[in-house]
Short mmCIF file of C-alpha atoms (C1' of nucleotides) in Angstrom, two decimals:
data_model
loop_
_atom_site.label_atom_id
_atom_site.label_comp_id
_atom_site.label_asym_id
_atom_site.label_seq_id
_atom_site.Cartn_x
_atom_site.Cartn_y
_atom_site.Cartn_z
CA UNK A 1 -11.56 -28.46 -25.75
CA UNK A 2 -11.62 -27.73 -29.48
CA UNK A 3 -8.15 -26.25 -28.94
CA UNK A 4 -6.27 -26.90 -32.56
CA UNK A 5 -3.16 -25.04 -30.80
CA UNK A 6 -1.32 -23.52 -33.48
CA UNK A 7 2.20 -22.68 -33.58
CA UNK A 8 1.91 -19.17 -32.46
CA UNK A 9 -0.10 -20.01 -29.46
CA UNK A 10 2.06 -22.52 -28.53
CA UNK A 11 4.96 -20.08 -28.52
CA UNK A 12 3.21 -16.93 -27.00
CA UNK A 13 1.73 -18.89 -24.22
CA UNK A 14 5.49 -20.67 -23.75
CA UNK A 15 7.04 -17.04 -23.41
CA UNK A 16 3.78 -15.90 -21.15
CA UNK A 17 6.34 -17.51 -17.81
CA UNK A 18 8.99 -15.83 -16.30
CA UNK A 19 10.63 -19.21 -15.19
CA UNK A 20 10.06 -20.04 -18.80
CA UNK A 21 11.49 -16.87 -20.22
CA UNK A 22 13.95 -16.90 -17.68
CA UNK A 23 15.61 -20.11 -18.84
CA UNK A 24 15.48 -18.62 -23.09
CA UNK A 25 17.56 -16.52 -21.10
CA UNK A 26 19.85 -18.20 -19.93
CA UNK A 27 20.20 -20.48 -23.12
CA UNK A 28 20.30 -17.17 -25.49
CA UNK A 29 23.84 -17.51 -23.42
CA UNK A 30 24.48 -20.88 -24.50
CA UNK A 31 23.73 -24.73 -23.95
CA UNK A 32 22.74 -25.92 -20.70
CA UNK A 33 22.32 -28.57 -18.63
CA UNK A 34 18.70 -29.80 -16.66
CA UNK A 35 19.63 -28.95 -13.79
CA UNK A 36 21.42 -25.86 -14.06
CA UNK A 37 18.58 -24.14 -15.55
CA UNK A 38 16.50 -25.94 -12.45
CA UNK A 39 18.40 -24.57 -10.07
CA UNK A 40 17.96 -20.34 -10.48
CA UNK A 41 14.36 -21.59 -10.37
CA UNK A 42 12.48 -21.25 -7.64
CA UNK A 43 10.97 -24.06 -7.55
CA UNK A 44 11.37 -28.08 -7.62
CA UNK A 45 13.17 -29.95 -10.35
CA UNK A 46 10.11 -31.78 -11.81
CA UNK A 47 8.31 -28.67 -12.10
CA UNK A 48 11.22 -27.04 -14.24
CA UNK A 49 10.94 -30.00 -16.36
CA UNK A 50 7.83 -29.03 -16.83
CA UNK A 51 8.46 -25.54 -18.35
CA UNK A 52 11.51 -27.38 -20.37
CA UNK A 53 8.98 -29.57 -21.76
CA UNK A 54 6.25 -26.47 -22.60
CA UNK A 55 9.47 -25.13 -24.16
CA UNK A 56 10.07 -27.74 -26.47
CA UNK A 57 6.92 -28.27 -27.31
CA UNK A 58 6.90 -24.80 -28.93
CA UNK A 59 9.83 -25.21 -30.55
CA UNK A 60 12.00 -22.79 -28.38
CA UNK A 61 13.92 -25.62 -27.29
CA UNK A 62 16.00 -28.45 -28.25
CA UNK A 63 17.73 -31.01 -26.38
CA UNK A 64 20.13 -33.74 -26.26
CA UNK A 65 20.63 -36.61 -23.67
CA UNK A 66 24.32 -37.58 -23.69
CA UNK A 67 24.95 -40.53 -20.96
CA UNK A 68 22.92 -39.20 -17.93
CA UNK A 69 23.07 -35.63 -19.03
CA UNK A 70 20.45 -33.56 -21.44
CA UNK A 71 21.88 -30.72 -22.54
CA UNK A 72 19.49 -27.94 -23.97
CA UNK A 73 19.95 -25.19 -26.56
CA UNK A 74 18.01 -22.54 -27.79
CA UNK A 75 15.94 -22.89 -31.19
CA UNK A 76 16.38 -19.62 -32.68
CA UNK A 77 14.01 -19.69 -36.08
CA UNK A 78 11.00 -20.37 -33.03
CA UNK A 79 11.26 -16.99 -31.75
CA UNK A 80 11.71 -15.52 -35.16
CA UNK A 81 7.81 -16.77 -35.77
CA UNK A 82 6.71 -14.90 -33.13
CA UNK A 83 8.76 -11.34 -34.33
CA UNK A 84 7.38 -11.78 -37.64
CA UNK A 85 3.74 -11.72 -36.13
CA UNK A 86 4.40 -9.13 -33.92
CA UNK A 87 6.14 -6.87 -37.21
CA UNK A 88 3.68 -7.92 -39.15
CA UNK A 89 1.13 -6.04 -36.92
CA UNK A 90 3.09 -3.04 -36.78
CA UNK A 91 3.70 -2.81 -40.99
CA UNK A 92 -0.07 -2.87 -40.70
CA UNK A 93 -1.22 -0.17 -38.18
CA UNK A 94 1.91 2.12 -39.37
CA UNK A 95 0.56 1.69 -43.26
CA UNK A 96 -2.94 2.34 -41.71
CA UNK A 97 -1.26 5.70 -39.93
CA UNK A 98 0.32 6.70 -43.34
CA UNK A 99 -3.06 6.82 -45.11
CA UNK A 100 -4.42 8.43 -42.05
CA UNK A 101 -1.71 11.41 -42.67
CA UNK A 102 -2.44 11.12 -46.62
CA UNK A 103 -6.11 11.59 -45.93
CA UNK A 104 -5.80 14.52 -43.53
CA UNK A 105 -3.79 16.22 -45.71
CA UNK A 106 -6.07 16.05 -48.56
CA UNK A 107 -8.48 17.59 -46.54
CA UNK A 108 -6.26 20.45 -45.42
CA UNK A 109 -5.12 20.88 -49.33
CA UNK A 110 -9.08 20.85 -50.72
CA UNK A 111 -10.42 22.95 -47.29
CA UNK A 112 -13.22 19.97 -47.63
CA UNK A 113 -15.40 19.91 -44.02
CA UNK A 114 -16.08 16.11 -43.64
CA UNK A 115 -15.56 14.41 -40.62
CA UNK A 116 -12.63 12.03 -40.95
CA UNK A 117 -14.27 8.46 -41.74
CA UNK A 118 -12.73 6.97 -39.03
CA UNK B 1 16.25 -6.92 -16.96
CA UNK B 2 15.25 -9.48 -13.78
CA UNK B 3 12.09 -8.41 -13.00
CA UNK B 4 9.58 -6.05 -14.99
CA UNK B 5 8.20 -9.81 -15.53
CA UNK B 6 4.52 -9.47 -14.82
CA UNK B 7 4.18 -6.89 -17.50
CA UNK B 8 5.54 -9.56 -20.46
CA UNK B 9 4.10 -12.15 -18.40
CA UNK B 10 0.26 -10.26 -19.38
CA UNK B 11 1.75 -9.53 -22.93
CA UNK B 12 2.60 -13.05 -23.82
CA UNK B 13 -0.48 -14.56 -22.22
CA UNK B 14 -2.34 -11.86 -23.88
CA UNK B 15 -0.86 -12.85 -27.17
CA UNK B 16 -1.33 -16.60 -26.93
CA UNK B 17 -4.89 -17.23 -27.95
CA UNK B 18 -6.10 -16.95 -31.71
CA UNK B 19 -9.27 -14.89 -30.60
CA UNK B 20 -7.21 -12.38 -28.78
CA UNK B 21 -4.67 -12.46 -31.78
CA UNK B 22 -7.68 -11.93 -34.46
CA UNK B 23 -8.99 -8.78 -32.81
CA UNK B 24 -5.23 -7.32 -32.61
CA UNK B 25 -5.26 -7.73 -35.84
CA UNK B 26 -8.25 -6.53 -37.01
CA UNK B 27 -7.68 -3.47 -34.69
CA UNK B 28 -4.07 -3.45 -36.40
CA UNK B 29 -6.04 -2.11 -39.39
CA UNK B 30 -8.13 0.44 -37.62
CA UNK B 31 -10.37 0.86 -34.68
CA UNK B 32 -13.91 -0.75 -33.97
CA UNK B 33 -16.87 -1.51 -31.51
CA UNK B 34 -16.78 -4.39 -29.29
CA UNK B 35 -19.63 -5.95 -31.04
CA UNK B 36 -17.76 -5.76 -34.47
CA UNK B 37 -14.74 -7.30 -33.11
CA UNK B 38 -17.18 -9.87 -31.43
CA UNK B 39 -18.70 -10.85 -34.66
CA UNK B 40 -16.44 -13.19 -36.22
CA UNK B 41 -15.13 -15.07 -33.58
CA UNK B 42 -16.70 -18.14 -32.46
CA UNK B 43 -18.06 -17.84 -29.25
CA UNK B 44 -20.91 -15.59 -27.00
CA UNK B 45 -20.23 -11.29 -26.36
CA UNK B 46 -19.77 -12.01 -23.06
CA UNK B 47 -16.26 -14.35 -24.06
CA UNK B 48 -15.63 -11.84 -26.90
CA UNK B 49 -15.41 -9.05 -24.02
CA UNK B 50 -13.52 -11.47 -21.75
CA UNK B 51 -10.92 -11.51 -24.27
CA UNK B 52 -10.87 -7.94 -24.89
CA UNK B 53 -10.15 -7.60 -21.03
CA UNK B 54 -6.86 -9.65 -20.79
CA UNK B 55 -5.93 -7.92 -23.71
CA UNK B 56 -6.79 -4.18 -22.26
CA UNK B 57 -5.15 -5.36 -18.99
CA UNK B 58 -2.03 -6.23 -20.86
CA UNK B 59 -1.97 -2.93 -22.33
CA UNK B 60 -2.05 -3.72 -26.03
CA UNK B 61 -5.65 -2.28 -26.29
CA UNK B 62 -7.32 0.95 -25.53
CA UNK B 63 -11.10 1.62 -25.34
CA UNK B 64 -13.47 4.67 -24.79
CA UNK B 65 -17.42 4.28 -24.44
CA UNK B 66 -19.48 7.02 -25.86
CA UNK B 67 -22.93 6.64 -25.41
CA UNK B 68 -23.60 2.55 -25.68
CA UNK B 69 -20.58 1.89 -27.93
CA UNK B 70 -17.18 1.15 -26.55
CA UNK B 71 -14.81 1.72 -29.58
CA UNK B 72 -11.77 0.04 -29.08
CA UNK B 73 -8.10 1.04 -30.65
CA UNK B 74 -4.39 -0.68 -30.53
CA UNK B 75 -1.96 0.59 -28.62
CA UNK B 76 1.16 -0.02 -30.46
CA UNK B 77 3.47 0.56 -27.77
CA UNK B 78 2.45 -2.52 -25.77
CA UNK B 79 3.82 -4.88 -28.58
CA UNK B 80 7.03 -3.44 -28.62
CA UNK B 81 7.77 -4.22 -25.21
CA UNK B 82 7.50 -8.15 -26.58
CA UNK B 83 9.53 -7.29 -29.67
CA UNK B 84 12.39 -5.91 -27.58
CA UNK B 85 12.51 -8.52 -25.19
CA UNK B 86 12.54 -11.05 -28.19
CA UNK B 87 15.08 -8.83 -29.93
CA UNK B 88 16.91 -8.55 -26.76
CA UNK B 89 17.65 -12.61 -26.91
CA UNK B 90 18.39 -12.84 -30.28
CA UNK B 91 21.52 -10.13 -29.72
CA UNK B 92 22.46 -12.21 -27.22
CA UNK B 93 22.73 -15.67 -28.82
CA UNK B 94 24.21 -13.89 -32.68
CA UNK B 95 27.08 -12.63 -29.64
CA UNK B 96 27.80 -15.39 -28.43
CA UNK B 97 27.38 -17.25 -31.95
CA UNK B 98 30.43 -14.70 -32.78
CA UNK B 99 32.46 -15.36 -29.87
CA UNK B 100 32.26 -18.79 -30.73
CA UNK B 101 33.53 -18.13 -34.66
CA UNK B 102 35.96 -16.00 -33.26
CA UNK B 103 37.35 -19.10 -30.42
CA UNK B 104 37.41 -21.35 -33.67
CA UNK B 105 39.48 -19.52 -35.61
CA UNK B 106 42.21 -19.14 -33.38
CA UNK B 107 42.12 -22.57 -32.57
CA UNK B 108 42.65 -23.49 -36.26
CA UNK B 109 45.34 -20.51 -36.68
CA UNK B 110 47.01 -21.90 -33.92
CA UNK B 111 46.55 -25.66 -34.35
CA UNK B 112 46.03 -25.94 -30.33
CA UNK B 113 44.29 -29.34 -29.62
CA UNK B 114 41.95 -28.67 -26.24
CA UNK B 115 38.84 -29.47 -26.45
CA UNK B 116 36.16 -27.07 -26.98
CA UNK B 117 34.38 -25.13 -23.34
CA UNK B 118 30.93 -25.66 -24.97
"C1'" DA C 1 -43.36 5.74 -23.00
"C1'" DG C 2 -42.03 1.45 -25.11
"C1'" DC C 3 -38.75 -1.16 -27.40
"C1'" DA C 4 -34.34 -2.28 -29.53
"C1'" DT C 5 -29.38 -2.00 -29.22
"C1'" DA C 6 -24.93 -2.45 -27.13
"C1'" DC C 7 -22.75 -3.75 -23.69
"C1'" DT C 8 -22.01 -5.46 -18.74
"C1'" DT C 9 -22.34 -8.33 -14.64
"C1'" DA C 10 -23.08 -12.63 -12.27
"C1'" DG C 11 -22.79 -17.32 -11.64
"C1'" DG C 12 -21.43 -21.72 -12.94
"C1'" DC C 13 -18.98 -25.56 -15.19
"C1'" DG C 14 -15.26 -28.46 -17.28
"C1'" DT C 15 -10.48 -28.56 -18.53
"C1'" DA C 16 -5.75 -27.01 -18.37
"C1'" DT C 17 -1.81 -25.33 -15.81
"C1'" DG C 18 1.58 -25.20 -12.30
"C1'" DC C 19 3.32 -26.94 -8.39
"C1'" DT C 20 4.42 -30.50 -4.97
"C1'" DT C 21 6.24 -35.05 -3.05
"C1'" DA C 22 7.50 -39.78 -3.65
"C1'" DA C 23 9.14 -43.25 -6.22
"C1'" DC C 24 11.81 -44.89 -10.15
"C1'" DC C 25 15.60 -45.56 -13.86
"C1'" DA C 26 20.25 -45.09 -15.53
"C1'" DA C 27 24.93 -43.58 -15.74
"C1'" DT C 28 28.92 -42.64 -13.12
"C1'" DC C 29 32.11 -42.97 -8.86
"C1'" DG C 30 34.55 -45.12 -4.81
"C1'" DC D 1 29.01 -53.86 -5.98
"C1'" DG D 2 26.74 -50.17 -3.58
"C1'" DA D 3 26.09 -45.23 -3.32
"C1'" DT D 4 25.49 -40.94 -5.71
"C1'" DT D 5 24.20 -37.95 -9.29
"C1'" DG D 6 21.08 -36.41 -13.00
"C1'" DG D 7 17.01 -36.93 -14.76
"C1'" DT D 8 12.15 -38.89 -15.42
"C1'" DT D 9 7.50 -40.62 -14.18
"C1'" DA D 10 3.41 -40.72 -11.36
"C1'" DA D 11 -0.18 -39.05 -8.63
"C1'" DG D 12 -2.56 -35.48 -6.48
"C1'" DC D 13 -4.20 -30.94 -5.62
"C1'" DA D 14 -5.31 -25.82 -5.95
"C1'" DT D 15 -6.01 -22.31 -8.98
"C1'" DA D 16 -6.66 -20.08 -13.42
"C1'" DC D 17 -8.79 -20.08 -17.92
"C1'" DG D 18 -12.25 -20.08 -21.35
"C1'" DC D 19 -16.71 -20.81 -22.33
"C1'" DC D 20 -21.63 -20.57 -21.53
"C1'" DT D 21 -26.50 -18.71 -20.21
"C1'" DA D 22 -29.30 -15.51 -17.92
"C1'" DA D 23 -30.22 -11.31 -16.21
"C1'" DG D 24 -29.12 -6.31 -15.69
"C1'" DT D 25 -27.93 -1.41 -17.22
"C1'" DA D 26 -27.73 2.37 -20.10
"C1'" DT D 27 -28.51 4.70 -24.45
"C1'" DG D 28 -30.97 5.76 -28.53
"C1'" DC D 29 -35.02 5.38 -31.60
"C1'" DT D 30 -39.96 5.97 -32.70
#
DNA sequence: AGCATACTTAGGCGTATGCTTAACCAATCG
DNA sequence: CGATTGGTTAAGCATACGCCTAAGTATGCT
């Protein structure tokens, strides 16, 4: 594939889960261990490693093996990339709406018959 | 909060591939035909429509066909669903970020020597 | 009518994703 | 030390995804 992944698709398509969403959850909380985000999960251990892993990859995640225990926290700048894209969009279509609204009333003020270029 | 899932589930997918990400924001700045929103990205119509379809079903795009040309248009709503859900964690970990200034102060006021929960 | 335009549908192909079980460390505990 | 707990790796399999080409439909132009 000629897949470059970039950041944002990495963290879009890590927050496109529920089991992976559902464990930001849980860690918006606080730290946790493995295996107590495994075990809301329904589904084997591996597999939730698996998610943990797509998690990390993205930056959403950190962890932290102490003796036999990883302990995982929550990465908070991560999600902040993906707000600013989504703001980013709506700056753009609400500025788009304002001239919109400037145009129309131009129109109104100057009785002028053109269809709106749009 | 458990389960509206499916409907982020299509709205993070949706937002996780940089085709599907350039026509939002091309369509951020205005409406357009498929085949304008086709154009620049690097692959067949047919794919360029694919895309268009995940993104429709997610609910961040609208589209009407008059005559031959289907002009599609953002729907601004859909990506403030993923903003809130986003905004929803990061309440949730500045909270608990104060509850744990707060449980550090009073341990230094009051000199107390347990160790910390977390 | 004949032809171009703008999609749309159908079918197929290779890779990625998500899940499972089984086996394998490594750090405690009795 | 041997058993248990917590995590990790490996291998396999079904499905979903993203892309393509080719062919089909509907509208508009001349």
């Amino acid at each position: 594939m000629l897949n470059q992944s970039s950041d944002l698709d990495r963290l879009f398509h890590a927050l496109a889960d529920p089991a992976r969403r559902a464990i930001v959850e849980r860690l918006s909380r606080g730290p946790a261990p493995v295996s107590e985000l495994a075990r809301p999960l329904p589904m084997s251990l591996p597999s939730a490693m698996q998610h943990l892993g797509v998690l990390e990859a993205a930056g959403l995640v950190r962890s932290e093996k102490i003796g036999r225990v990883r302990t995982c926290a929550i990465e908070p700048q991560a999600l902040s990339q993906a707000e600013q894209w989504i703001n980013a969009r709506r700056i753009e279509w609400e500025r788009r709406l304002d001239r919109l609204g400037e145009y129309l009333k131009t129109l109104e003020s100057e009785g002028d018959d053109n269809g709106p270029g749009e």
